[in-house]
Amino acid sequence: MDIQKYIKVEKVPGGQLEDSVVRKGVTINKDVIAPGKMRRKIFNQRIILLDWPLEFKKGENQTNAELLKEEEWGVLLQLEEEYIERLCVQILKFKPDVVITEKGLSELACHYFSKAGVSGMRRLRKTDNNRIAKACGAVIVNRPDELQQSDVGTGAGIFEVKKIGDEFFAFIVDCKEPKACTVLLRGPSKDL
């Protein structure tokens, strides 16, 4: 078995050696985007994994836009908002509880998700996203318009964000048939 791909060793300073555990699922050193607005504990959640930014794409290299009237600025902003709203509507029609992306997630997308009761996480490593997919049975989707019902991960039991030491960790655990796990090591220091 390729240990690098399927097993992650997370070293968290603080606590006792006896606090070390093997989790049937994935542990990530991340918090939800809007902690006050998004849920931090969800049972039997539906997870969507993306490799696509949920924010307006910035232009390649140096992009100039010449606006002659003040109203044109409003039109430009409206186009950006409509683009983000269209992406979010495509995702929300699959009724996810958690949306995780390897790229960015704009404030507007965060607003739409929190309004729909969806927790979101952004800028995950590719390896972490792959482990989540192996643990909960989700498929990483490259574009929201390619999303299908079979891509939604339903194999995880609990999604929970906890503070351990000084940092927040997201746990996607109690998976039905996990093909990835996390070894959470605790001790007085990282070296120990």
PDB file of C-alpha atoms in Angstrom:
ATOM      1  CA  MET A   1       0.000   0.000   0.000  1.00  0.00           C
ATOM      2  CA  ASP A   2       1.224   3.493  -0.825  1.00  0.00           C
ATOM      3  CA  ILE A   3       1.389   5.037   2.634  1.00  0.00           C
ATOM      4  CA  GLN A   4       2.020   8.535   1.251  1.00  0.00           C
ATOM      5  CA  LYS A   5      -1.256   8.472  -0.707  1.00  0.00           C
ATOM      6  CA  TYR A   6      -3.705   6.906   1.743  1.00  0.00           C
ATOM      7  CA  ILE A   7      -2.353   7.461   5.258  1.00  0.00           C
ATOM      8  CA  LYS A   8      -1.543  10.885   6.648  1.00  0.00           C
ATOM      9  CA  VAL A   9       0.421  11.341   9.848  1.00  0.00           C
ATOM     10  CA  GLU A  10      -0.696  14.567  11.529  1.00  0.00           C
ATOM     11  CA  LYS A  11       1.613  15.742  14.342  1.00  0.00           C
ATOM     12  CA  VAL A  12      -0.130  18.044  16.819  1.00  0.00           C
ATOM     13  CA  PRO A  13       1.947  19.367  19.723  1.00  0.00           C
ATOM     14  CA  GLY A  14       0.313  19.431  23.133  1.00  0.00           C
ATOM     15  CA  GLY A  15      -1.446  16.661  24.990  1.00  0.00           C
ATOM     16  CA  GLN A  16      -0.246  13.211  25.998  1.00  0.00           C
ATOM     17  CA  LEU A  17       1.147  10.398  23.887  1.00  0.00           C
ATOM     18  CA  GLU A  18      -1.913   8.405  24.981  1.00  0.00           C
ATOM     19  CA  ASP A  19      -4.110  10.931  23.118  1.00  0.00           C
ATOM     20  CA  SER A  20      -2.751   9.664  19.782  1.00  0.00           C
ATOM     21  CA  VAL A  21      -5.373   7.897  17.628  1.00  0.00           C
ATOM     22  CA  VAL A  22      -5.957   6.381  14.208  1.00  0.00           C
ATOM     23  CA  ARG A  23      -9.028   7.942  12.584  1.00  0.00           C
ATOM     24  CA  LYS A  24     -11.174   6.090  10.044  1.00  0.00           C
ATOM     25  CA  GLY A  25     -11.228   9.041   7.723  1.00  0.00           C
ATOM     26  CA  VAL A  26      -9.337  12.257   7.100  1.00  0.00           C
ATOM     27  CA  THR A  27      -8.065  15.025   9.359  1.00  0.00           C
ATOM     28  CA  ILE A  28      -7.181  18.379   7.795  1.00  0.00           C
ATOM     29  CA  ASN A  29      -5.548  21.398   9.365  1.00  0.00           C
ATOM     30  CA  LYS A  30      -8.316  23.789   8.203  1.00  0.00           C
ATOM     31  CA  ASP A  31     -11.411  25.554   9.493  1.00  0.00           C
ATOM     32  CA  VAL A  32     -14.630  26.415   7.660  1.00  0.00           C
ATOM     33  CA  ILE A  33     -14.516  29.737   5.799  1.00  0.00           C
ATOM     34  CA  ALA A  34     -17.116  31.571   7.894  1.00  0.00           C
ATOM     35  CA  PRO A  35     -17.035  30.018  11.390  1.00  0.00           C
ATOM     36  CA  GLY A  36     -19.963  32.055  12.730  1.00  0.00           C
ATOM     37  CA  LYS A  37     -22.239  31.339   9.769  1.00  0.00           C
ATOM     38  CA  MET A  38     -21.295  27.796   8.740  1.00  0.00           C
ATOM     39  CA  ARG A  39     -21.908  24.607  10.699  1.00  0.00           C
ATOM     40  CA  ARG A  40     -18.928  22.942  12.344  1.00  0.00           C
ATOM     41  CA  LYS A  41     -20.561  19.591  13.114  1.00  0.00           C
ATOM     42  CA  ILE A  42     -22.637  17.625  10.587  1.00  0.00           C
ATOM     43  CA  PHE A  43     -23.738  13.984  10.707  1.00  0.00           C
ATOM     44  CA  ASN A  44     -24.125  11.840   7.553  1.00  0.00           C
ATOM     45  CA  GLN A  45     -23.130  14.736   5.348  1.00  0.00           C
ATOM     46  CA  ARG A  46     -23.050  14.977   1.568  1.00  0.00           C
ATOM     47  CA  ILE A  47     -19.629  16.167   0.381  1.00  0.00           C
ATOM     48  CA  ILE A  48     -18.763  17.781  -2.955  1.00  0.00           C
ATOM     49  CA  LEU A  49     -15.067  18.028  -3.855  1.00  0.00           C
ATOM     50  CA  LEU A  50     -13.946  20.562  -6.455  1.00  0.00           C
ATOM     51  CA  ASP A  51     -10.742  21.395  -8.294  1.00  0.00           C
ATOM     52  CA  TRP A  52     -12.194  24.673  -9.559  1.00  0.00           C
ATOM     53  CA  PRO A  53     -12.175  28.215  -8.136  1.00  0.00           C
ATOM     54  CA  LEU A  54     -15.506  29.557  -6.931  1.00  0.00           C
ATOM     55  CA  GLU A  55     -14.435  33.104  -7.550  1.00  0.00           C
ATOM     56  CA  PHE A  56     -14.244  35.339 -10.592  1.00  0.00           C
ATOM     57  CA  LYS A  57     -11.212  34.474 -12.727  1.00  0.00           C
ATOM     58  CA  LYS A  58      -8.586  37.134 -12.878  1.00  0.00           C
ATOM     59  CA  GLY A  59      -7.287  37.964 -16.348  1.00  0.00           C
ATOM     60  CA  GLU A  60      -4.154  36.408 -17.782  1.00  0.00           C
ATOM     61  CA  ASN A  61      -1.007  38.560 -17.331  1.00  0.00           C
ATOM     62  CA  GLN A  62      -1.965  42.225 -17.558  1.00  0.00           C
ATOM     63  CA  THR A  63      -5.580  42.801 -18.463  1.00  0.00           C
ATOM     64  CA  ASN A  64      -6.899  46.284 -19.071  1.00  0.00           C
ATOM     65  CA  ALA A  65     -10.555  47.243 -19.189  1.00  0.00           C
ATOM     66  CA  GLU A  66     -11.404  50.722 -20.408  1.00  0.00           C
ATOM     67  CA  LEU A  67     -14.606  52.029 -18.899  1.00  0.00           C
ATOM     68  CA  LEU A  68     -16.006  55.253 -20.314  1.00  0.00           C
ATOM     69  CA  LYS A  69     -19.073  55.599 -18.108  1.00  0.00           C
ATOM     70  CA  GLU A  70     -19.679  54.994 -14.422  1.00  0.00           C
ATOM     71  CA  GLU A  71     -22.538  52.602 -15.243  1.00  0.00           C
ATOM     72  CA  GLU A  72     -20.102  50.275 -17.056  1.00  0.00           C
ATOM     73  CA  TRP A  73     -18.372  49.567 -13.736  1.00  0.00           C
ATOM     74  CA  GLY A  74     -21.686  48.417 -12.285  1.00  0.00           C
ATOM     75  CA  VAL A  75     -22.277  46.189 -15.316  1.00  0.00           C
ATOM     76  CA  LEU A  76     -18.825  44.621 -14.872  1.00  0.00           C
ATOM     77  CA  LEU A  77     -19.508  43.892 -11.185  1.00  0.00           C
ATOM     78  CA  GLN A  78     -22.950  42.502 -12.065  1.00  0.00           C
ATOM     79  CA  LEU A  79     -21.356  40.076 -14.563  1.00  0.00           C
ATOM     80  CA  GLU A  80     -18.978  38.824 -11.852  1.00  0.00           C
ATOM     81  CA  GLU A  81     -21.850  38.330  -9.388  1.00  0.00           C
ATOM     82  CA  GLU A  82     -23.970  36.472 -11.950  1.00  0.00           C
ATOM     83  CA  TYR A  83     -21.039  34.160 -12.777  1.00  0.00           C
ATOM     84  CA  ILE A  84     -20.524  33.228  -9.095  1.00  0.00           C
ATOM     85  CA  GLU A  85     -24.277  32.825  -8.538  1.00  0.00           C
ATOM     86  CA  ARG A  86     -24.535  30.491 -11.558  1.00  0.00           C
ATOM     87  CA  LEU A  87     -21.677  28.309 -10.213  1.00  0.00           C
ATOM     88  CA  CYS A  88     -23.258  28.161  -6.743  1.00  0.00           C
ATOM     89  CA  VAL A  89     -26.707  27.275  -8.110  1.00  0.00           C
ATOM     90  CA  GLN A  90     -25.164  24.404 -10.113  1.00  0.00           C
ATOM     91  CA  ILE A  91     -23.532  23.068  -6.931  1.00  0.00           C
ATOM     92  CA  LEU A  92     -26.471  23.678  -4.564  1.00  0.00           C
ATOM     93  CA  LYS A  93     -28.945  21.722  -6.716  1.00  0.00           C
ATOM     94  CA  PHE A  94     -27.180  18.536  -5.479  1.00  0.00           C
ATOM     95  CA  LYS A  95     -28.016  19.502  -1.858  1.00  0.00           C
ATOM     96  CA  PRO A  96     -24.500  19.229  -0.358  1.00  0.00           C
ATOM     97  CA  ASP A  97     -23.707  19.762   3.318  1.00  0.00           C
ATOM     98  CA  VAL A  98     -19.993  20.414   2.729  1.00  0.00           C
ATOM     99  CA  VAL A  99     -18.230  21.879  -0.330  1.00  0.00           C
ATOM    100  CA  ILE A 100     -14.437  21.610  -0.447  1.00  0.00           C
ATOM    101  CA  THR A 101     -12.297  23.177  -3.160  1.00  0.00           C
ATOM    102  CA  GLU A 102      -8.577  23.117  -3.885  1.00  0.00           C
ATOM    103  CA  LYS A 103      -8.786  26.673  -5.211  1.00  0.00           C
ATOM    104  CA  GLY A 104     -10.292  29.917  -3.912  1.00  0.00           C
ATOM    105  CA  LEU A 105     -13.837  30.579  -2.748  1.00  0.00           C
ATOM    106  CA  SER A 106     -15.115  34.173  -2.942  1.00  0.00           C
ATOM    107  CA  GLU A 107     -17.039  36.046  -0.278  1.00  0.00           C
ATOM    108  CA  LEU A 108     -20.125  35.988  -2.502  1.00  0.00           C
ATOM    109  CA  ALA A 109     -19.972  32.190  -2.897  1.00  0.00           C
ATOM    110  CA  CYS A 110     -19.469  31.939   0.871  1.00  0.00           C
ATOM    111  CA  HIS A 111     -22.643  34.020   1.326  1.00  0.00           C
ATOM    112  CA  TYR A 112     -24.706  31.748  -0.963  1.00  0.00           C
ATOM    113  CA  PHE A 113     -23.399  28.623   0.777  1.00  0.00           C
ATOM    114  CA  SER A 114     -23.999  29.885   4.322  1.00  0.00           C
ATOM    115  CA  LYS A 115     -27.516  30.993   3.314  1.00  0.00           C
ATOM    116  CA  ALA A 116     -28.191  27.432   2.087  1.00  0.00           C
ATOM    117  CA  GLY A 117     -26.721  25.880   5.271  1.00  0.00           C
ATOM    118  CA  VAL A 118     -23.628  24.536   3.485  1.00  0.00           C
ATOM    119  CA  SER A 119     -20.182  24.540   5.108  1.00  0.00           C
ATOM    120  CA  GLY A 120     -17.252  25.380   2.850  1.00  0.00           C
ATOM    121  CA  MET A 121     -13.492  24.932   2.910  1.00  0.00           C
ATOM    122  CA  ARG A 122     -11.002  26.344   0.429  1.00  0.00           C
ATOM    123  CA  ARG A 123      -7.388  25.987  -0.722  1.00  0.00           C
ATOM    124  CA  LEU A 124      -6.904  22.343   0.246  1.00  0.00           C
ATOM    125  CA  ARG A 125      -3.877  20.416  -0.919  1.00  0.00           C
ATOM    126  CA  LYS A 126      -4.432  18.035  -3.819  1.00  0.00           C
ATOM    127  CA  THR A 127      -3.277  15.110  -1.648  1.00  0.00           C
ATOM    128  CA  ASP A 128      -5.795  16.000   1.107  1.00  0.00           C
ATOM    129  CA  ASN A 129      -8.605  16.266  -1.441  1.00  0.00           C
ATOM    130  CA  ASN A 130      -7.637  12.842  -2.838  1.00  0.00           C
ATOM    131  CA  ARG A 131      -7.714  11.332   0.675  1.00  0.00           C
ATOM    132  CA  ILE A 132     -11.178  12.781   1.334  1.00  0.00           C
ATOM    133  CA  ALA A 133     -12.367  11.284  -1.951  1.00  0.00           C
ATOM    134  CA  LYS A 134     -10.981   7.867  -0.941  1.00  0.00           C
ATOM    135  CA  ALA A 135     -12.522   8.093   2.531  1.00  0.00           C
ATOM    136  CA  CYS A 136     -16.076   9.184   1.687  1.00  0.00           C
ATOM    137  CA  GLY A 137     -16.543   7.928  -1.866  1.00  0.00           C
ATOM    138  CA  ALA A 138     -16.695  11.349  -3.549  1.00  0.00           C
ATOM    139  CA  VAL A 139     -15.264  12.175  -6.956  1.00  0.00           C
ATOM    140  CA  ILE A 140     -13.186  15.330  -7.436  1.00  0.00           C
ATOM    141  CA  VAL A 141     -14.918  17.401 -10.124  1.00  0.00           C
ATOM    142  CA  ASN A 142     -12.998  19.826 -12.331  1.00  0.00           C
ATOM    143  CA  ARG A 143     -15.956  22.010 -13.356  1.00  0.00           C
ATOM    144  CA  PRO A 144     -19.278  22.565 -11.531  1.00  0.00           C
ATOM    145  CA  ASP A 145     -21.280  22.026 -14.739  1.00  0.00           C
ATOM    146  CA  GLU A 146     -19.818  18.474 -14.982  1.00  0.00           C
ATOM    147  CA  LEU A 147     -21.130  17.598 -11.504  1.00  0.00           C
ATOM    148  CA  GLN A 148     -23.358  14.497 -11.255  1.00  0.00           C
ATOM    149  CA  GLN A 149     -25.236  12.860  -8.390  1.00  0.00           C
ATOM    150  CA  SER A 150     -22.717   9.973  -8.368  1.00  0.00           C
ATOM    151  CA  ASP A 151     -19.858  12.443  -7.643  1.00  0.00           C
ATOM    152  CA  VAL A 152     -21.313  13.413  -4.242  1.00  0.00           C
ATOM    153  CA  GLY A 153     -19.614  11.656  -1.319  1.00  0.00           C
ATOM    154  CA  THR A 154     -22.049  10.085   1.143  1.00  0.00           C
ATOM    155  CA  GLY A 155     -19.788   7.591   2.917  1.00  0.00           C
ATOM    156  CA  ALA A 156     -18.649   9.794   5.808  1.00  0.00           C
ATOM    157  CA  GLY A 157     -20.361   9.663   9.202  1.00  0.00           C
ATOM    158  CA  ILE A 158     -19.254  12.890  10.872  1.00  0.00           C
ATOM    159  CA  PHE A 159     -17.828  16.203   9.665  1.00  0.00           C
ATOM    160  CA  GLU A 160     -16.531  18.154  12.632  1.00  0.00           C
ATOM    161  CA  VAL A 161     -14.183  21.073  13.191  1.00  0.00           C
ATOM    162  CA  LYS A 162     -12.367  21.102  16.541  1.00  0.00           C
ATOM    163  CA  LYS A 163      -9.665  23.240  18.052  1.00  0.00           C
ATOM    164  CA  ILE A 164      -6.667  21.169  19.110  1.00  0.00           C
ATOM    165  CA  GLY A 165      -3.926  23.194  20.738  1.00  0.00           C
ATOM    166  CA  ASP A 166      -3.776  26.513  18.892  1.00  0.00           C
ATOM    167  CA  GLU A 167      -5.117  25.303  15.552  1.00  0.00           C
ATOM    168  CA  PHE A 168      -8.423  24.195  14.054  1.00  0.00           C
ATOM    169  CA  PHE A 169      -8.716  20.740  12.491  1.00  0.00           C
ATOM    170  CA  ALA A 170     -11.506  19.425  10.295  1.00  0.00           C
ATOM    171  CA  PHE A 171     -12.353  15.752  10.846  1.00  0.00           C
ATOM    172  CA  ILE A 172     -14.206  13.743   8.203  1.00  0.00           C
ATOM    173  CA  VAL A 173     -14.463  10.493  10.154  1.00  0.00           C
ATOM    174  CA  ASP A 174     -16.539   7.391  10.881  1.00  0.00           C
ATOM    175  CA  CYS A 175     -16.561   6.618   7.170  1.00  0.00           C
ATOM    176  CA  LYS A 176     -18.424   3.480   6.048  1.00  0.00           C
ATOM    177  CA  GLU A 177     -15.688   1.902   3.904  1.00  0.00           C
ATOM    178  CA  PRO A 178     -12.691   4.243   4.124  1.00  0.00           C
ATOM    179  CA  LYS A 179      -9.747   3.691   1.815  1.00  0.00           C
ATOM    180  CA  ALA A 180      -7.763   6.411   3.620  1.00  0.00           C
ATOM    181  CA  CYS A 181      -7.038   7.173   7.254  1.00  0.00           C
ATOM    182  CA  THR A 182      -5.215   9.632   9.484  1.00  0.00           C
ATOM    183  CA  VAL A 183      -2.793   8.890  12.303  1.00  0.00           C
ATOM    184  CA  LEU A 184      -3.140  11.754  14.779  1.00  0.00           C
ATOM    185  CA  LEU A 185      -0.006  11.910  16.948  1.00  0.00           C
ATOM    186  CA  ARG A 186      -0.012  13.958  20.144  1.00  0.00           C
ATOM    187  CA  GLY A 187       2.852  14.794  22.472  1.00  0.00           C
ATOM    188  CA  PRO A 188       4.545  17.636  24.353  1.00  0.00           C
ATOM    189  CA  SER A 189       6.429  18.743  21.200  1.00  0.00           C
ATOM    190  CA  LYS A 190       6.516  17.989  17.454  1.00  0.00           C
ATOM    191  CA  ASP A 191       9.887  16.240  17.834  1.00  0.00           C
ATOM    192  CA  LEU A 192       8.605  13.863  20.522  1.00  0.00           C
TER     193      LEU A 192
END
